[in-house]
Every structure is written in structure tokens, then in C-alpha cells.
Amino acid sequence: MKYRAKIEVSLKPGHSDPEGETVARLLKELGYMVDAVNVSKVYNVLIDAQTLREARSKAEEMAKRLLANPTKDNYTISVEEQK
Amino acid sequence: MKYRAKIEVSLKPGHSDPEGETVARLLKELGYMVDAVNVSKVYNVLIDAQTLREARSKAEEMAKRLLANPTKDNYTISVEEQK
């Protein structure tokens, strides 16, 4: 079966986010009232697995081993069956 | 009032996604059965607005004017009141 995992990796609070700061500045220059912008990255991964549980556990491993840096990143995972 | 808008910008289908291809290759090298990886970017923007409707309309404008390139990007927006 195929499962679609969405792994969102964001900076932990307190870490500087230069891209977010730049976007916030540009939005203010365009006249928008924004307070803060944080940029995160989403990896949409199509996984082969037997069960949803297995797919979720694989996605968790991928985040830990490759996609997120435990020193500076948080991540969230959602998995659903691919229609 | 403060609203938290989540603007997710992804490549339109058919556009090459070198970062996604690299991640897919690395995941395969690590032994995972993955088919495809697409990378998208999420801008979490804290917006000042009177109503949810106004916040959503501002977020839509921001995506069109600054965050997404209509030639190559799709975007989705979700907005909720900041607690």
C-alpha cells in the first residue's frame, strides 16, 4: 500500500530565521500589518508500507535520520493512505 | 485581533524539484521504500486583522504578490485565530 507522509520541519523557537525575517520586512514594506513570519519546510513523501502504523513509524525515522536536525529543528508528521 | 496564517507554497506538478529528488535518493540509499518526494515551503505569518475573513484575504494577497510565483507555484492557505 502507498501512504502519503507530510513531514514538516521548522526551526525551534529562539533560533534565528533570516528568511522569515526578510519576508516579514518585505510584507511590511508592501503595507501589511504582520508581526512575525516563520518559514518551515514540508517533505511530502510517498511511502510503501503494509499499514498506516508502519508508514508513520518509517516517516518518524526519516525525520530523525535525515530531515530534521535535533539541535535546531522541530518536526511534525501526518500520514494518510494514498487514494 | 491576531490571526495565524499558514501559506504553503509548492511547485506545480511537472516542474522539476531537485531538492525532492535528492531527498528521495538519500532515503532510498538509507533503505526506505519511497516513490517520490516533493518539498514545499510553509510561511507562518502572524497577521493583524479585524476578522478572519479579512485575515484570509490579506494572506491570499501576500501569496499572490510576494510568496508564490504564478508560473511555477501552487499555494494553499489556512487561517485561524491566534490564541
Coordinates of C-alpha atoms in Angstrom, one line a residue:
Chain A
M1 CA 0.0 0.0 0.0
K2 CA 1.0 3.6 -0.5
Y3 CA 0.9 6.2 2.2
R4 CA 1.5 9.9 1.9
A5 CA 3.5 11.3 4.7
K6 CA 3.8 15.0 5.3
I7 CA 6.9 15.8 7.4
E8 CA 7.0 19.5 8.4
V9 CA 10.4 20.7 9.7
S10 CA 10.6 24.0 11.5
L11 CA 13.2 25.9 13.5
K12 CA 12.9 25.5 17.3
P13 CA 11.8 28.7 19.0
G14 CA 14.6 31.1 19.7
H15 CA 16.6 30.1 16.6
S16 CA 17.2 32.9 14.1
D17 CA 15.1 32.6 10.9
P18 CA 16.7 35.0 8.4
E19 CA 14.3 34.0 5.6
G20 CA 11.3 34.6 7.8
E21 CA 12.7 38.0 8.9
T22 CA 13.3 39.0 5.3
V23 CA 9.7 38.0 4.3
A24 CA 8.3 39.9 7.3
R25 CA 10.2 43.0 6.3
L26 CA 9.1 42.8 2.7
L27 CA 5.4 42.3 3.7
K28 CA 5.6 45.4 5.9
E29 CA 7.1 47.3 3.1
L30 CA 4.2 46.2 1.0
G31 CA 1.9 47.7 3.6
Y32 CA 0.8 44.6 5.5
M33 CA 0.4 44.5 9.3
V34 CA 2.4 41.4 10.2
D35 CA 4.1 40.6 13.4
A36 CA 6.4 37.7 12.6
V37 CA 7.0 35.2 9.9
N38 CA 8.4 31.7 10.3
V39 CA 9.4 29.6 7.4
S40 CA 9.2 25.8 7.6
K41 CA 9.7 23.1 5.1
V42 CA 7.4 20.3 4.2
Y43 CA 8.6 17.0 2.8
N44 CA 5.7 15.1 1.1
V45 CA 6.9 11.5 0.9
L46 CA 5.1 8.7 -0.8
I47 CA 6.0 5.6 1.2
D48 CA 5.4 1.9 0.5
A49 CA 4.2 0.2 3.7
Q50 CA 1.8 -2.5 4.9
T51 CA 0.0 -0.5 7.5
L52 CA -0.6 3.1 8.5
R53 CA 1.3 2.4 11.7
E54 CA 4.3 1.1 9.8
A55 CA 4.2 4.2 7.4
R56 CA 4.1 6.5 10.4
S57 CA 7.0 4.8 12.1
K58 CA 9.1 5.0 8.9
A59 CA 8.3 8.7 8.5
E60 CA 9.4 9.3 12.1
E61 CA 12.7 7.5 11.4
M62 CA 13.2 9.5 8.2
A63 CA 12.7 12.8 10.1
K64 CA 15.2 11.7 12.8
R65 CA 17.8 10.2 10.5
L66 CA 17.8 12.7 7.6
L67 CA 15.3 15.5 7.5
A68 CA 15.4 17.2 10.9
N69 CA 18.4 18.3 12.9
P70 CA 17.6 17.6 16.5
T71 CA 19.8 20.6 17.7
K72 CA 17.8 23.2 15.9
D73 CA 14.6 21.7 14.4
N74 CA 11.2 20.5 15.5
Y75 CA 9.1 18.3 13.2
T76 CA 5.5 17.2 12.9
I77 CA 4.3 14.3 10.9
S78 CA 0.9 13.4 9.4
V79 CA 0.3 10.3 7.4
E80 CA -2.7 9.2 5.3
E81 CA -3.4 6.4 2.9
Q82 CA -2.8 7.4 -0.7
K83 CA -6.1 7.4 -2.7
Chain B
M1 CA -7.0 40.7 16.6
K2 CA -4.2 38.4 15.6
Y3 CA -4.6 35.6 13.1
R4 CA -2.1 32.9 12.2
A5 CA -2.0 32.2 8.5
K6 CA -0.2 29.2 7.1
I7 CA 0.6 29.7 3.4
E8 CA 2.0 26.6 1.8
V9 CA 3.8 27.1 -1.5
S10 CA 4.6 24.1 -3.6
L11 CA 5.8 23.5 -7.1
K12 CA 3.2 22.9 -9.8
P13 CA 3.1 19.3 -11.0
G14 CA 5.6 18.7 -13.8
H15 CA 8.1 21.2 -12.5
S16 CA 11.4 19.7 -11.6
D17 CA 12.1 19.6 -7.8
P18 CA 15.8 18.9 -7.4
E19 CA 15.7 19.0 -3.6
G20 CA 12.9 16.5 -3.5
E21 CA 14.8 14.2 -5.9
T22 CA 17.9 14.4 -3.8
V23 CA 16.0 13.6 -0.6
A24 CA 14.2 10.7 -2.4
R25 CA 17.6 9.3 -3.5
L26 CA 19.1 9.7 0.0
L27 CA 16.1 8.0 1.6
K28 CA 16.5 5.1 -0.8
E29 CA 20.2 4.8 0.0
L30 CA 19.2 4.6 3.7
G31 CA 17.0 1.6 2.7
Y32 CA 13.5 3.2 2.7
M33 CA 10.9 2.3 0.1
V34 CA 9.8 5.7 -1.2
D35 CA 8.4 6.6 -4.5
A36 CA 8.7 10.3 -4.7
V37 CA 9.4 13.3 -2.5
N38 CA 8.2 16.8 -3.1
V39 CA 9.4 19.7 -1.0
S40 CA 7.2 22.7 -0.3
K41 CA 7.6 25.7 1.9
V42 CA 5.3 27.0 4.6
Y43 CA 5.1 30.6 5.6
N44 CA 3.6 31.0 9.1
V45 CA 2.5 34.6 9.2
L46 CA 1.0 36.4 12.3
I47 CA -1.4 39.0 10.8
D48 CA -3.2 41.9 12.4
A49 CA -6.8 42.0 11.1
Q50 CA -10.4 42.7 12.3
T51 CA -11.9 39.5 11.1
L52 CA -11.0 36.0 10.0
R53 CA -12.3 36.9 6.5
E54 CA -10.0 40.0 6.3
A55 CA -7.0 37.9 7.5
R56 CA -7.7 35.3 4.9
S57 CA -8.0 37.9 2.1
K58 CA -4.7 39.5 3.3
A59 CA -3.0 36.1 3.3
E60 CA -4.3 35.5 -0.3
E61 CA -2.8 38.8 -1.4
M62 CA 0.5 38.1 0.2
A63 CA 0.8 34.8 -1.6
K64 CA -0.1 36.4 -4.9
R65 CA 2.2 39.4 -4.5
L66 CA 5.2 38.0 -2.8
L67 CA 5.3 34.4 -1.8
A68 CA 4.2 32.3 -4.8
N69 CA 5.3 32.6 -8.4
P70 CA 2.2 32.0 -10.5
T71 CA 4.2 30.5 -13.3
K72 CA 5.6 27.6 -11.3
D73 CA 3.9 27.5 -7.8
N74 CA 0.6 26.4 -6.3
Y75 CA -0.4 27.6 -2.9
T76 CA -2.8 26.7 -0.2
I77 CA -3.9 28.9 2.7
S78 CA -5.3 28.1 6.2
V79 CA -6.0 30.8 8.7
E80 CA -7.0 30.6 12.4
E81 CA -7.4 33.0 15.2
Q82 CA -4.3 33.2 17.4
K83 CA -5.0 32.0 20.9

